[in-house]
Amino acid sequence: MRRIILFFVLVTTVIGYAFLPLFAEQGKVIVLKKTEQPIIIDGIIDPVWQTADSVDDFIQYRPYYDQAPTRRSCAKILTSDHALYCLMICYDDRKNIQAHTGKLDDFGGDIVSIMLDTFGDRRTAYKFAVTAAGVRADCRMLDDGRNRDYSWDGVWFSDAKIYDWGFVIEMEIPYRSIQYDEKLTEWGLDFDRWIPARSEDIYWCRYAENEGLRISKFGRMVFESYHPTVKGLNLEIYPVGIAKMQWQGDQKYDISPNAGIDIFYNPSQQLTFQLTGNPDFAQIEADPYDFNISRYESYFSERRPFFTEGNEIFMPSGRDRSSGFYSPLELFYSRRIGRKLPDGSEVPLLFGTKAFGRLGQWEYGGFMAMTGEQDYEENGEIKSEPRAYFSSVRFKKQILNNSSIGLLYVGKNTEKENSGVIDVDGAFRQSDWQLSYQFARSYKNNQGDYAASLGLFMPKDKWILALRSRYIGKDFDINQVGFVPWQGTGEFTMMGGPRWYYQTGYIQSILLYTGITFEYERVDHYTDRGAAIGLNMQFRDNWGYEITLISGKAKELDVRFNSFEANVSSWFNISPKWNGNLFGGYAKTYNFDRGFLAFYGWMGSEFSWRPFNILNIGTSFNTFIEGNPDNEIEDVTYNARPFLSITPINNLNVRVYWDNVYVRSSEQIEQMIAGFLFSYNFRPKSWIYLAINEVQNRAEEYNAAGRLLPSRLHIADRVSVLKLKYLFYF
């Protein structure tokens, strides 16, 4: 195993040197001056800002690339001993300014942001954004701008004020709230402004239209006779109080008060410790309904804060969410920890801790969690989930300027079983291409197998090329720690074609692509193969569509057939008040849920509308059409998830949703989920939550005498949670 890993590292390093990237400097420079005067964050331009260096040479990225903005913007920065300050002055007619109240993860309207590369690594950065209504949002930018970690939540302050001539944003970013290299004399920097009334996106720095934002092309923020060296305890303590009421049936409820604690500690600017004790991980909102006819389990994203915060360090390199074409194998799937059992009960998480940080060109992380023993019922049999210890260790090194290579270990240990995976992964990247690789070995007691993946994405100015490949050994079993259910399979897909950009006119870009795909499944002893052709069009008023056709040969469960698939999708963001998308498709495929070959169709839509600044309403609606071998419709399933969201003041939100499933063959609603959520972020990282969720379905129901009752919608689960989380910041 060691020889294979060393050989793999050597080969990929040689490839990286062969394509050593050269990054262009833009010459954009702003000087960070120190002030001894206090700065009040209130959206009013105080005289102290006259001493600050400023920039106003912004440039359009959308809708008219490389043109001067239609509205003037000015950005200024200052520093004190303890914090960085930013002032954004945005000129516009008051009637055109979209100022929506909102919460951190659901905001819109006019937005400005500052982005800071605090380690000078040209790969990662912080982003701080504020709307004209004063709504704040932040994230970590990763992989040279290709990815975002929205789970990062910093302690910082801002305010906004609207005038007849435009609006003003002020921000205060305490140095102890972010990590940085104390030895640097300059940081990477850019500013952004989104003007929804004109669908206009402007930056201080210039980026290639085919690439998008790249941290490697940031401007420079130069410290003038000062650079931050803030020292302090840097300790965040979050006591958590919980009151939970769970429905037990027969009008009985179990009320269980509880308490926990979360701790963040930064002993240095390069290291963070995170600890949680006795946490409650009940989901605030139920997972959306999932319709699945494949032979593999469905994937659900992680929503629990302890696992999402800082989790990017434990993810293999190379994911590119901007294209969505390639994703590395997910070897650490945190929803396996404290998972739900077949009878609906949850495995208790007793303790969890994380440590992560960086030292020079190295990033590192460690994770450990302990779950308790839990009895549950499955098919009338009482079983027990044993006590388990989960752990992960990660090292990643920056190489060749903007590339990386890393080593990842994930494991689960119980009294009777030890399982896990070891992985080597990385990415070689230049601003207009990225080559990602991954090689892993699983183990389960004395057994194991190999898996690997490779991805190449090259969005050039006049053409695009994308390639992905993966191999999963038949005994590569990491179902206790990761999400790789496709044992004994292989895939190779390559797509590419010409792309045209138009500097004027209604059409913004056209992409025409073709490709080939091969998929091998050992269980079928056959390699499915197909050819694809597609068209993607983007229009200047912020909408577009894509059509893809795939045809080939396939085999499932000894049945060979000519496969076909057609996909259509479109997106609409042509108004600041509403947005939406429509999608649909048709395929000839094997229905593993019913056990036959037939056609399968789907249609769906999502939209949201903001009739008032404080109100947002919308829904998703999906239709799944199953055919049968006689080419007739076997059944149709409908799923809708309407919602209503009210935000009377910033960061105080009331959300109501209703998820229901209607099946044509039964002519009735088979499942219904209703949810209510009150949330108030009353100070940084301090929250009050009140959540009420109810699930109703038509599962078998018996009376007191044990007789089966007629089918009806009845309560399967009802739970209410009141949660208070308060930050003590030292």
XYZ file of C-alpha atoms in Angstrom:
730
model
C 0.000 0.000 0.000
C 2.804 2.443 0.937
C 4.608 1.878 -2.382
C 1.402 2.491 -4.352
C 0.733 5.764 -2.525
C 4.330 6.980 -2.991
C 4.205 6.106 -6.695
C 0.871 7.910 -7.078
C 2.210 11.033 -5.335
C 5.348 11.004 -7.519
C 3.393 10.701 -10.772
C 0.939 13.461 -9.902
C 3.741 15.762 -8.767
C 5.589 15.280 -12.065
C 2.357 16.062 -13.941
C 1.945 19.191 -11.859
C 5.421 20.474 -12.656
C 4.807 19.835 -16.336
C 1.835 22.201 -16.197
C 3.285 24.670 -13.659
C 0.871 27.626 -13.685
C 1.891 31.236 -14.035
C -0.473 33.711 -12.418
C -0.908 37.219 -13.748
C -0.631 40.219 -11.431
C -3.325 42.828 -11.998
C -1.547 45.830 -10.467
C -4.553 46.606 -8.249
C -3.246 48.015 -4.948
C -4.869 49.719 -1.967
C -3.011 50.878 1.144
C -4.370 49.992 4.579
C -3.792 52.951 6.891
C -4.089 52.907 10.656
C -6.333 55.283 12.560
C -6.383 56.160 16.245
C -9.876 57.656 15.985
C -12.880 55.490 16.885
C -15.071 54.357 13.983
C -18.783 54.080 14.678
C -20.520 51.411 12.580
C -23.785 53.124 11.687
C -23.832 53.670 7.908
C -22.865 57.357 8.301
C -19.663 58.574 6.628
C -17.657 60.073 9.505
C -14.719 62.497 8.887
C -12.211 59.757 9.825
C -12.869 58.106 6.438
C -11.207 61.065 4.696
C -7.839 59.636 5.826
C -8.477 56.226 4.195
C -7.167 55.010 0.866
C -9.977 54.335 -1.612
C -10.720 52.683 -4.946
C -13.516 53.317 -7.432
C -12.202 51.689 -10.631
C -14.718 48.825 -10.648
C -15.457 46.800 -13.779
C -18.470 44.794 -14.969
C -18.424 41.010 -15.008
C -22.120 40.753 -15.889
C -24.134 41.542 -17.959
C -21.700 43.461 -20.223
C -18.309 41.937 -19.600
C -15.294 44.233 -19.225
C -17.387 47.413 -19.490
C -17.596 50.326 -17.059
C -20.338 49.973 -14.400
C -23.584 51.863 -14.928
C -23.482 53.045 -11.308
C -20.457 54.413 -9.434
C -19.087 52.619 -6.354
C -16.308 53.577 -3.948
C -14.585 51.340 -1.375
C -12.394 52.497 1.525
C -10.494 50.600 4.218
C -8.908 51.496 7.569
C -7.480 49.582 10.510
C -7.170 49.964 14.243
C -5.093 47.791 16.539
C -7.959 45.334 16.830
C -10.077 45.368 13.667
C -10.258 45.990 9.932
C -12.886 48.494 8.747
C -14.489 48.753 5.327
C -16.714 51.496 3.886
C -18.687 50.950 0.665
C -20.406 53.943 -0.966
C -22.890 52.849 -3.642
C -24.551 55.443 -5.865
C -28.019 54.809 -7.329
C -31.515 56.223 -7.435
C -33.322 55.411 -4.202
C -36.291 53.924 -6.090
C -33.997 51.320 -7.732
C -32.446 50.049 -4.484
C -33.725 46.625 -3.400
C -33.609 46.518 0.409
C -35.104 43.220 1.604
C -35.113 42.306 5.266
C -33.820 38.797 5.713
C -31.820 36.254 7.634
C -28.251 35.125 7.150
C -28.985 32.257 4.767
C -31.939 33.797 2.905
C -31.254 37.333 1.739
C -31.440 39.283 -1.492
C -31.482 42.732 -2.995
C -28.496 45.051 -3.448
C -25.391 43.441 -1.953
C -21.755 44.470 -1.460
C -18.884 42.346 -0.173
C -15.219 42.396 0.731
C -13.005 39.326 0.153
C -9.700 38.809 2.011
C -6.885 36.337 1.297
C -5.334 36.499 4.761
C -2.662 33.836 4.197
C -1.479 34.975 0.780
C -1.907 31.422 -0.525
C -4.004 32.547 -3.531
C -6.414 29.644 -2.938
C -8.535 30.539 0.112
C -10.227 33.699 1.351
C -12.906 35.089 3.644
C -15.976 36.796 2.197
C -18.098 39.286 4.158
C -21.310 40.498 2.491
C -23.952 43.046 3.540
C -27.192 44.025 1.806
C -28.655 47.515 1.492
C -31.081 46.501 4.263
C -28.170 45.557 6.567
C -28.453 41.762 6.325
C -25.081 40.076 6.868
C -23.652 36.891 5.357
C -20.188 35.349 5.350
C -18.338 32.316 4.026
C -14.952 30.800 3.373
C -13.882 30.738 -0.292
C -11.888 27.657 -1.313
C -9.971 26.154 -4.238
C -9.137 29.473 -5.904
C -12.774 30.578 -5.745
C -14.315 27.396 -7.167
C -16.079 26.459 -3.912
C -17.700 28.075 -0.870
C -18.063 26.979 2.745
C -21.184 28.795 3.941
C -21.098 27.002 7.298
C -18.318 29.344 8.479
C -19.783 31.919 10.855
C -17.578 34.765 12.054
C -18.067 37.390 14.742
C -18.159 40.755 12.943
C -20.348 43.830 12.734
C -21.960 45.982 10.061
C -24.665 48.527 9.351
C -26.333 50.038 6.283
C -28.091 53.310 5.548
C -30.056 54.315 2.442
C -29.969 57.870 1.095
C -31.679 59.596 -1.837
C -28.461 59.222 -3.877
C -27.672 55.598 -2.926
C -26.635 53.642 0.152
C -23.656 53.188 2.485
C -22.314 50.001 4.085
C -19.861 49.957 7.009
C -18.168 46.793 8.301
C -15.962 46.001 11.293
C -14.013 42.723 11.139
C -12.135 41.977 14.404
C -8.779 40.358 13.716
C -9.367 37.799 16.440
C -12.424 36.563 14.473
C -10.344 35.405 11.506
C -7.157 33.465 10.964
C -4.185 35.027 9.177
C -0.417 34.896 8.726
C 1.106 37.426 11.121
C 4.291 37.696 9.024
C 2.593 39.022 5.892
C 2.836 42.697 4.961
C -0.032 42.488 2.463
C -3.215 40.463 1.890
C -5.130 39.563 -1.244
C -8.269 41.677 -1.654
C -11.311 42.288 -3.829
C -14.669 44.057 -3.578
C -17.961 43.056 -5.201
C -21.301 44.787 -5.776
C -24.498 43.214 -7.081
C -27.141 45.558 -8.565
C -30.289 43.419 -9.030
C -32.351 46.119 -10.782
C -29.852 45.890 -13.679
C -28.661 42.265 -13.219
C -25.222 43.834 -12.889
C -22.278 42.257 -11.084
C -19.150 44.394 -10.683
C -15.736 43.725 -9.129
C -12.667 45.780 -8.351
C -10.491 43.110 -10.006
C -10.851 41.790 -13.526
C -11.570 38.082 -14.109
C -11.731 36.137 -17.357
C -15.339 35.635 -18.453
C -14.896 31.917 -18.971
C -13.340 31.385 -15.514
C -15.269 33.469 -12.996
C -13.838 34.775 -9.739
C -10.322 33.581 -8.953
C -8.559 34.303 -5.650
C -5.241 34.015 -7.495
C -6.200 37.217 -9.340
C -7.057 39.315 -6.298
C -5.590 42.768 -5.877
C -3.271 43.665 -2.986
C -4.055 45.314 0.339
C -0.705 46.678 1.594
C -0.184 47.419 5.290
C 1.265 50.893 5.874
C 3.792 50.615 8.748
C 1.389 48.217 10.495
C 0.226 44.635 10.233
C -2.111 42.774 12.614
C -0.628 40.798 15.480
C -3.680 40.618 17.702
C -3.159 38.378 20.703
C -5.792 37.304 23.179
C -7.642 34.405 24.700
C -9.748 33.978 21.527
C -12.250 31.776 23.318
C -15.905 31.317 22.341
C -18.242 29.461 24.701
C -21.823 28.604 23.711
C -24.031 27.189 26.447
C -27.062 25.558 24.814
C -30.412 25.049 26.514
C -32.959 22.694 24.943
C -36.550 21.762 25.722
C -37.943 18.980 23.542
C -41.493 17.616 23.413
C -41.943 14.322 21.522
C -45.312 12.750 20.660
C -45.681 9.244 22.125
C -49.160 8.366 20.822
C -52.543 8.263 22.551
C -52.293 12.015 23.221
C -49.170 11.459 25.319
C -45.988 13.507 25.064
C -42.509 13.098 26.460
C -41.016 16.423 27.617
C -37.251 16.333 28.037
C -35.222 19.438 29.015
C -31.530 19.202 28.301
C -28.373 21.254 28.101
C -25.119 21.141 26.188
C -22.083 23.225 25.442
C -20.031 24.167 22.384
C -16.543 25.640 22.666
C -14.299 27.281 20.060
C -10.733 28.094 21.069
C -8.037 29.681 18.903
C -4.740 29.468 20.803
C -3.036 30.951 17.730
C -4.005 32.416 14.368
C -3.160 29.045 12.802
C -5.111 26.674 15.081
C -8.748 26.186 16.119
C -10.172 23.729 18.649
C -13.870 22.870 18.612
C -15.597 20.867 21.335
C -19.207 19.831 21.827
C -20.654 18.098 24.843
C -24.101 16.469 25.075
C -25.356 18.098 21.870
C -28.893 17.840 20.532
C -28.853 17.094 16.799
C -32.559 16.972 16.043
C -33.051 18.472 12.590
C -34.928 21.742 12.528
C -36.451 20.964 9.133
C -37.223 17.505 7.746
C -35.339 16.240 4.699
C -37.216 16.853 1.440
C -39.087 13.933 -0.121
C -36.871 11.828 -2.363
C -38.100 9.619 -5.223
C -35.569 6.906 -6.025
C -35.882 4.022 -8.521
C -32.147 3.216 -8.713
C -30.343 0.350 -6.953
C -28.350 2.790 -4.770
C -29.300 4.704 -1.629
C -30.156 8.408 -1.711
C -27.805 11.106 -0.489
C -28.912 13.780 2.002
C -26.774 16.774 2.871
C -25.515 17.458 6.387
C -27.324 20.212 8.306
C -25.977 19.883 11.844
C -23.703 22.850 12.695
C -21.031 20.903 14.579
C -20.304 18.795 11.510
C -20.616 21.525 8.875
C -18.434 24.177 10.533
C -14.833 23.806 9.385
C -15.643 20.531 7.637
C -13.983 21.512 4.348
C -10.589 20.444 5.711
C -11.842 16.822 5.862
C -13.136 16.804 2.275
C -10.973 15.495 -0.604
C -9.695 18.189 -2.962
C -11.020 18.972 -6.403
C -14.742 19.566 -6.046
C -15.970 22.249 -8.446
C -19.484 23.367 -7.568
C -19.432 26.025 -10.271
C -19.633 23.345 -12.972
C -21.010 20.429 -10.955
C -19.311 18.023 -13.364
C -16.826 16.317 -11.026
C -16.985 15.501 -7.338
C -14.439 13.383 -5.451
C -15.641 10.332 -3.551
C -17.163 11.384 -0.228
C -15.123 9.336 2.212
C -16.285 11.206 5.325
C -20.099 11.338 5.388
C -20.912 12.790 8.793
C -24.574 11.728 8.660
C -23.312 8.224 9.499
C -22.542 9.632 12.977
C -25.587 9.811 15.242
C -27.598 8.294 12.406
C -31.304 7.493 12.381
C -32.174 3.856 12.977
C -34.909 1.851 11.158
C -37.499 2.525 13.885
C -36.902 6.293 13.759
C -34.767 6.547 16.898
C -31.365 8.227 16.745
C -27.969 7.015 17.899
C -26.952 9.431 20.686
C -23.822 11.509 20.163
C -22.169 11.840 23.563
C -19.047 13.798 22.726
C -17.333 15.419 19.760
C -14.222 17.481 19.176
C -12.339 18.923 16.223
C -9.016 20.685 15.739
C -7.951 22.294 12.490
C -5.593 24.959 11.280
C -2.563 25.642 9.138
C 1.164 26.086 9.450
C 2.944 27.632 6.475
C 1.892 25.692 3.392
C 0.343 22.890 5.456
C -3.312 22.549 6.489
C -4.246 19.968 9.097
C -7.263 18.710 10.982
C -8.355 16.101 13.473
C -11.821 14.883 14.444
C -13.152 12.538 17.107
C -16.683 11.644 18.223
C -18.225 9.043 20.508
C -21.740 7.653 20.090
C -23.640 5.680 22.704
C -25.323 2.297 22.577
C -28.917 2.342 21.310
C -31.544 -0.402 21.107
C -34.012 -0.330 18.207
C -36.664 -2.457 16.519
C -36.422 -3.739 12.948
C -38.998 -6.110 11.412
C -40.266 -7.059 14.852
C -36.773 -7.924 16.134
C -34.951 -5.987 18.878
C -31.432 -5.068 17.857
C -28.678 -2.946 19.349
C -26.378 -0.348 17.840
C -23.070 -0.622 19.750
C -21.032 2.198 21.238
C -18.679 3.536 18.574
C -15.734 5.887 18.180
C -15.370 7.902 14.961
C -12.134 9.634 14.026
C -10.534 11.434 11.121
C -7.107 12.926 10.452
C -6.272 15.207 7.534
C -3.062 16.752 6.174
C -2.967 18.908 3.066
C -0.007 20.778 1.569
C 0.042 23.597 -0.924
C 2.410 22.795 -3.808
C 3.322 24.425 -7.082
C 1.918 27.808 -6.123
C -1.823 27.074 -6.330
C -2.082 23.265 -6.246
C -2.435 20.874 -3.320
C -1.848 17.305 -2.209
C -3.341 15.675 0.865
C -3.698 12.568 3.011
C -7.001 11.646 4.709
C -7.888 8.958 7.252
C -11.452 8.213 8.431
C -12.329 5.377 10.798
C -15.014 3.824 13.002
C -14.163 1.510 15.890
C -16.505 -0.658 17.947
C -15.875 -3.565 20.273
C -16.291 -6.073 17.426
C -15.428 -4.167 14.242
C -12.871 -1.698 12.927
C -13.510 -0.071 9.561
C -12.369 2.973 7.651
C -10.444 4.349 4.706
C -7.085 5.947 3.851
C -6.935 8.381 0.956
C -4.396 10.371 -1.056
C -5.898 13.204 -3.085
C -5.125 16.593 -4.553
C -5.587 19.003 -7.404
C -3.363 20.771 -9.902
C -4.927 24.012 -10.983
C -4.479 27.066 -13.073
C -7.093 29.790 -13.299
C -8.729 28.197 -16.379
C -8.330 24.499 -15.594
C -8.193 22.021 -12.721
C -6.978 18.411 -12.660
C -8.205 16.532 -9.564
C -7.152 13.077 -8.417
C -7.934 10.655 -5.609
C -6.708 7.213 -4.584
C -8.194 5.361 -1.573
C -7.936 2.054 0.275
C -10.731 0.787 2.546
C -10.467 -1.675 5.408
C -13.029 -3.617 7.428
C -11.275 -5.782 9.983
C -8.971 -7.826 7.719
C -10.655 -7.072 4.391
C -10.505 -4.101 2.043
C -10.255 -2.838 -1.509
C -9.250 0.153 -3.634
C -11.050 3.089 -5.216
C -9.884 6.026 -7.307
C -11.283 9.035 -9.129
C -9.991 11.612 -11.596
C -11.501 14.841 -12.869
C -10.415 17.461 -15.396
C -12.316 20.671 -16.099
C -11.005 23.219 -18.633
C -13.346 26.195 -19.285
C -11.318 27.923 -21.993
C -12.321 31.148 -23.702
C -13.571 29.523 -26.930
C -14.096 25.919 -25.886
C -14.668 23.702 -22.886
C -13.374 20.218 -21.995
C -14.515 18.090 -19.047
C -13.449 14.592 -18.067
C -14.247 12.427 -15.064
C -13.446 8.833 -14.180
C -13.815 6.635 -11.139
C -13.180 3.048 -10.093
C -14.769 1.398 -7.017
C -13.506 -2.062 -6.064
C -16.081 -4.754 -5.300
C -14.965 -4.923 -1.643
C -14.547 -1.180 -1.161
C -16.995 -0.927 1.748
C -16.971 2.326 3.706
C -20.696 2.498 4.451
C -19.958 3.026 8.150
C -18.051 6.290 7.563
C -18.558 7.520 3.980
C -20.981 7.685 1.070
C -19.664 5.428 -1.729
C -22.441 2.867 -2.362
C -21.337 1.903 -5.886
C -19.106 -1.116 -5.117
C -17.769 -2.970 -8.123
C -18.293 -0.164 -10.643
C -16.291 2.047 -12.965
C -17.072 5.158 -14.999
C -15.448 7.260 -17.705
C -17.160 10.358 -19.129
C -15.746 13.010 -21.435
C -17.561 16.091 -22.721
C -16.431 19.085 -24.735
C -17.242 21.562 -27.421
C -17.101 25.163 -28.619
C -18.354 28.138 -26.615
C -19.197 31.609 -27.900
C -19.352 34.812 -25.832
C -21.134 37.903 -27.136
C -20.130 41.325 -25.838
C -23.355 42.965 -27.034
C -26.908 41.888 -27.796
C -29.466 39.783 -25.949
C -27.504 36.494 -26.025
C -24.619 36.347 -23.560
C -23.109 32.933 -24.344
C -23.733 29.677 -26.218
C -22.145 26.321 -25.417
C -22.521 23.329 -27.736
C -21.039 20.089 -26.423
C -20.814 16.411 -27.259
C -19.348 13.499 -25.380
C -19.096 9.823 -24.577
C -19.746 7.867 -21.401
C -18.906 4.342 -20.198
C -20.231 2.788 -16.973
C -19.238 -0.675 -15.759
C -21.190 -2.552 -13.068
C -19.667 -5.841 -11.951
C -23.052 -7.205 -10.899
C -24.169 -7.054 -14.548
C -20.804 -8.039 -16.098
C -21.398 -5.368 -18.695
C -20.208 -1.879 -19.645
C -23.007 0.549 -20.459
C -21.979 3.018 -23.152
C -23.518 6.078 -24.685
C -23.044 9.265 -26.652
C -24.334 12.689 -25.650
C -25.031 16.051 -27.245
C -26.123 19.216 -25.471
C -26.829 22.926 -25.804
C -26.499 25.601 -23.108
C -27.625 29.207 -23.684
C -27.299 32.182 -21.302
C -29.131 35.459 -21.830
C -28.242 38.905 -20.651
C -31.295 39.470 -18.459
C -30.194 36.600 -16.207
C -31.987 33.530 -17.501
C -30.984 30.527 -19.587
C -31.637 26.917 -20.481
C -29.840 23.640 -21.213
C -30.866 20.574 -23.261
C -28.992 17.245 -23.145
C -29.660 14.048 -25.142
C -27.938 10.715 -24.336
C -28.327 7.449 -26.275
C -26.521 4.130 -25.994
C -26.472 0.463 -24.961
C -27.143 -0.778 -21.417
C -27.733 -3.905 -19.367
C -29.490 -4.316 -16.009
C -30.173 -7.680 -14.308
C -29.531 -9.718 -17.491
C -31.752 -7.415 -19.564
C -29.998 -5.707 -22.471
C -31.645 -2.689 -24.062
C -31.121 0.487 -26.030
C -30.970 3.273 -23.458
C -32.103 6.848 -24.033
C -32.313 9.940 -21.863
C -33.358 13.543 -22.493
C -32.940 16.378 -19.963
C -34.219 19.951 -20.129
C -33.636 22.643 -17.522
C -34.086 26.404 -17.373
C -33.571 29.120 -14.786
C -35.129 32.557 -14.419
C -33.738 35.409 -12.323
C -34.915 38.293 -14.469
C -36.542 40.237 -11.627
C -35.360 41.232 -8.134
C -38.806 40.203 -6.888
C -38.892 36.604 -8.080
C -36.817 33.754 -9.430
C -37.383 30.170 -10.426
C -36.406 27.210 -12.546
C -38.121 24.536 -14.600
C -36.746 21.104 -15.447
C -37.842 17.796 -16.844
C -36.685 14.629 -18.530
C -37.471 11.280 -20.071
C -35.495 8.048 -19.937
C -35.732 4.412 -20.864
C -34.219 2.710 -17.855
C -34.587 -0.074 -15.317
C -36.949 0.584 -12.410
C -35.340 -1.225 -9.467
C -38.191 -0.288 -7.158
C -40.674 -2.238 -9.321
C -38.286 -4.690 -10.968
C -38.811 -4.083 -14.683
C -37.528 -2.153 -17.698
C -39.723 0.748 -18.795
C -39.815 4.444 -19.495
C -39.466 6.985 -16.702
C -40.313 10.682 -16.849
C -40.031 13.599 -14.479
C -40.998 17.257 -14.394
C -40.324 19.846 -11.741
C -40.214 23.496 -10.868
C -39.140 25.809 -8.085
C -39.965 29.440 -7.645
C -40.036 32.150 -4.995
C -41.703 35.545 -5.026
C -41.118 38.523 -2.755
C -44.231 40.745 -2.962
C -42.997 42.814 -0.011
C -39.588 43.391 1.534
C -40.518 41.316 4.597
C -42.354 38.478 2.823
C -41.082 35.643 0.643
C -43.339 32.867 -0.642
C -42.667 29.989 -2.985
C -42.821 26.285 -3.632
C -41.235 23.339 -5.326
C -43.396 20.945 -7.351
C -42.231 17.609 -8.767
C -43.952 14.944 -10.865
C -42.533 11.421 -11.288
C -44.046 9.249 -14.035
C -43.319 5.509 -13.994
C -44.008 3.423 -17.061
C -44.438 -0.351 -17.349
C -43.183 -2.971 -19.855
C -46.328 -2.472 -21.953
C -45.328 1.156 -22.482
C -48.238 2.371 -20.373
C -48.193 4.591 -17.321
C -47.815 2.451 -14.199
C -48.174 5.271 -11.691
C -47.610 8.983 -11.128
C -46.304 10.551 -7.917
C -46.678 14.246 -7.152
C -44.682 16.110 -4.516
C -45.099 19.776 -3.546
C -43.310 21.750 -0.818
C -44.839 25.260 -0.535
C -43.412 27.684 2.037
C -43.990 31.126 3.495
C -41.199 33.154 5.095
C -41.722 36.395 7.047
C -38.843 38.562 8.260
C -40.208 41.647 10.037
C -36.697 42.720 11.096
C -33.278 41.495 10.062
C -32.349 38.059 11.390
C -35.789 37.397 12.917
C -37.635 34.939 10.732
C -40.817 32.876 10.800
C -40.987 30.079 8.236
C -43.866 27.673 7.555
C -43.699 24.810 5.046
C -45.865 21.882 3.994
C -44.425 18.874 2.170
C -46.994 16.464 0.714
C -46.923 13.386 -1.533
C -49.917 12.445 -3.711
C -50.039 9.132 -5.631
C -52.357 8.757 -8.627
C -53.072 5.045 -8.192
C -54.458 5.529 -4.680
C -55.974 8.922 -5.487
C -54.951 10.246 -2.100
C -52.165 11.966 -0.194
C -49.825 9.277 1.118
C -47.543 11.461 3.247
C -47.636 14.958 4.664
C -44.989 16.892 6.588
C -45.799 20.254 8.145
C -43.197 22.489 9.751
C -43.006 25.778 11.646
C -39.726 27.506 12.527
C -39.141 30.696 14.496
C -35.493 31.804 14.545
C -33.880 34.947 15.884
C -30.173 35.687 15.612
C -30.231 38.376 18.323
C -26.430 38.825 18.457
C -23.436 37.220 16.681
C -23.666 33.430 16.948
C -26.501 33.676 19.492
C -29.879 32.212 18.532
C -33.370 31.420 19.731
C -35.158 28.600 17.862
C -38.672 27.276 18.170
C -39.407 24.432 15.759
C -42.546 22.320 15.394
C -42.609 19.416 12.935
C -45.371 16.890 12.271
C -45.278 13.860 9.963
C -48.459 12.103 8.861
C -48.627 9.011 6.649
C -50.726 5.947 5.874
C -48.517 3.329 7.530
C -50.343 0.359 9.042
C -52.311 1.360 12.138
C -53.901 -0.881 14.774
C -56.563 -0.263 17.420
C -56.331 -1.223 21.084
C -57.568 -4.735 20.276
C -54.793 -5.224 17.732
C -57.030 -5.032 14.676
C -55.809 -3.366 11.522
C -57.583 -0.066 10.937
C -58.630 1.244 7.503
C -55.998 3.250 5.711
C -55.992 6.889 6.758
C -53.580 9.731 7.296
C -52.460 9.622 10.910
C -49.652 11.095 12.967
C -46.409 9.185 12.638
C -44.253 11.726 14.465
C -44.690 15.107 16.111
C -41.914 17.002 17.843
C -41.389 20.507 19.209
C -37.979 21.935 20.078
C -37.127 25.168 21.903
C -33.432 25.945 21.731
C -31.377 28.844 23.117
C -27.742 29.338 22.181
C -25.745 32.267 23.597
C -22.202 33.371 22.778
C -19.689 34.334 25.457
C -16.729 35.832 23.598
C -13.359 36.304 25.327
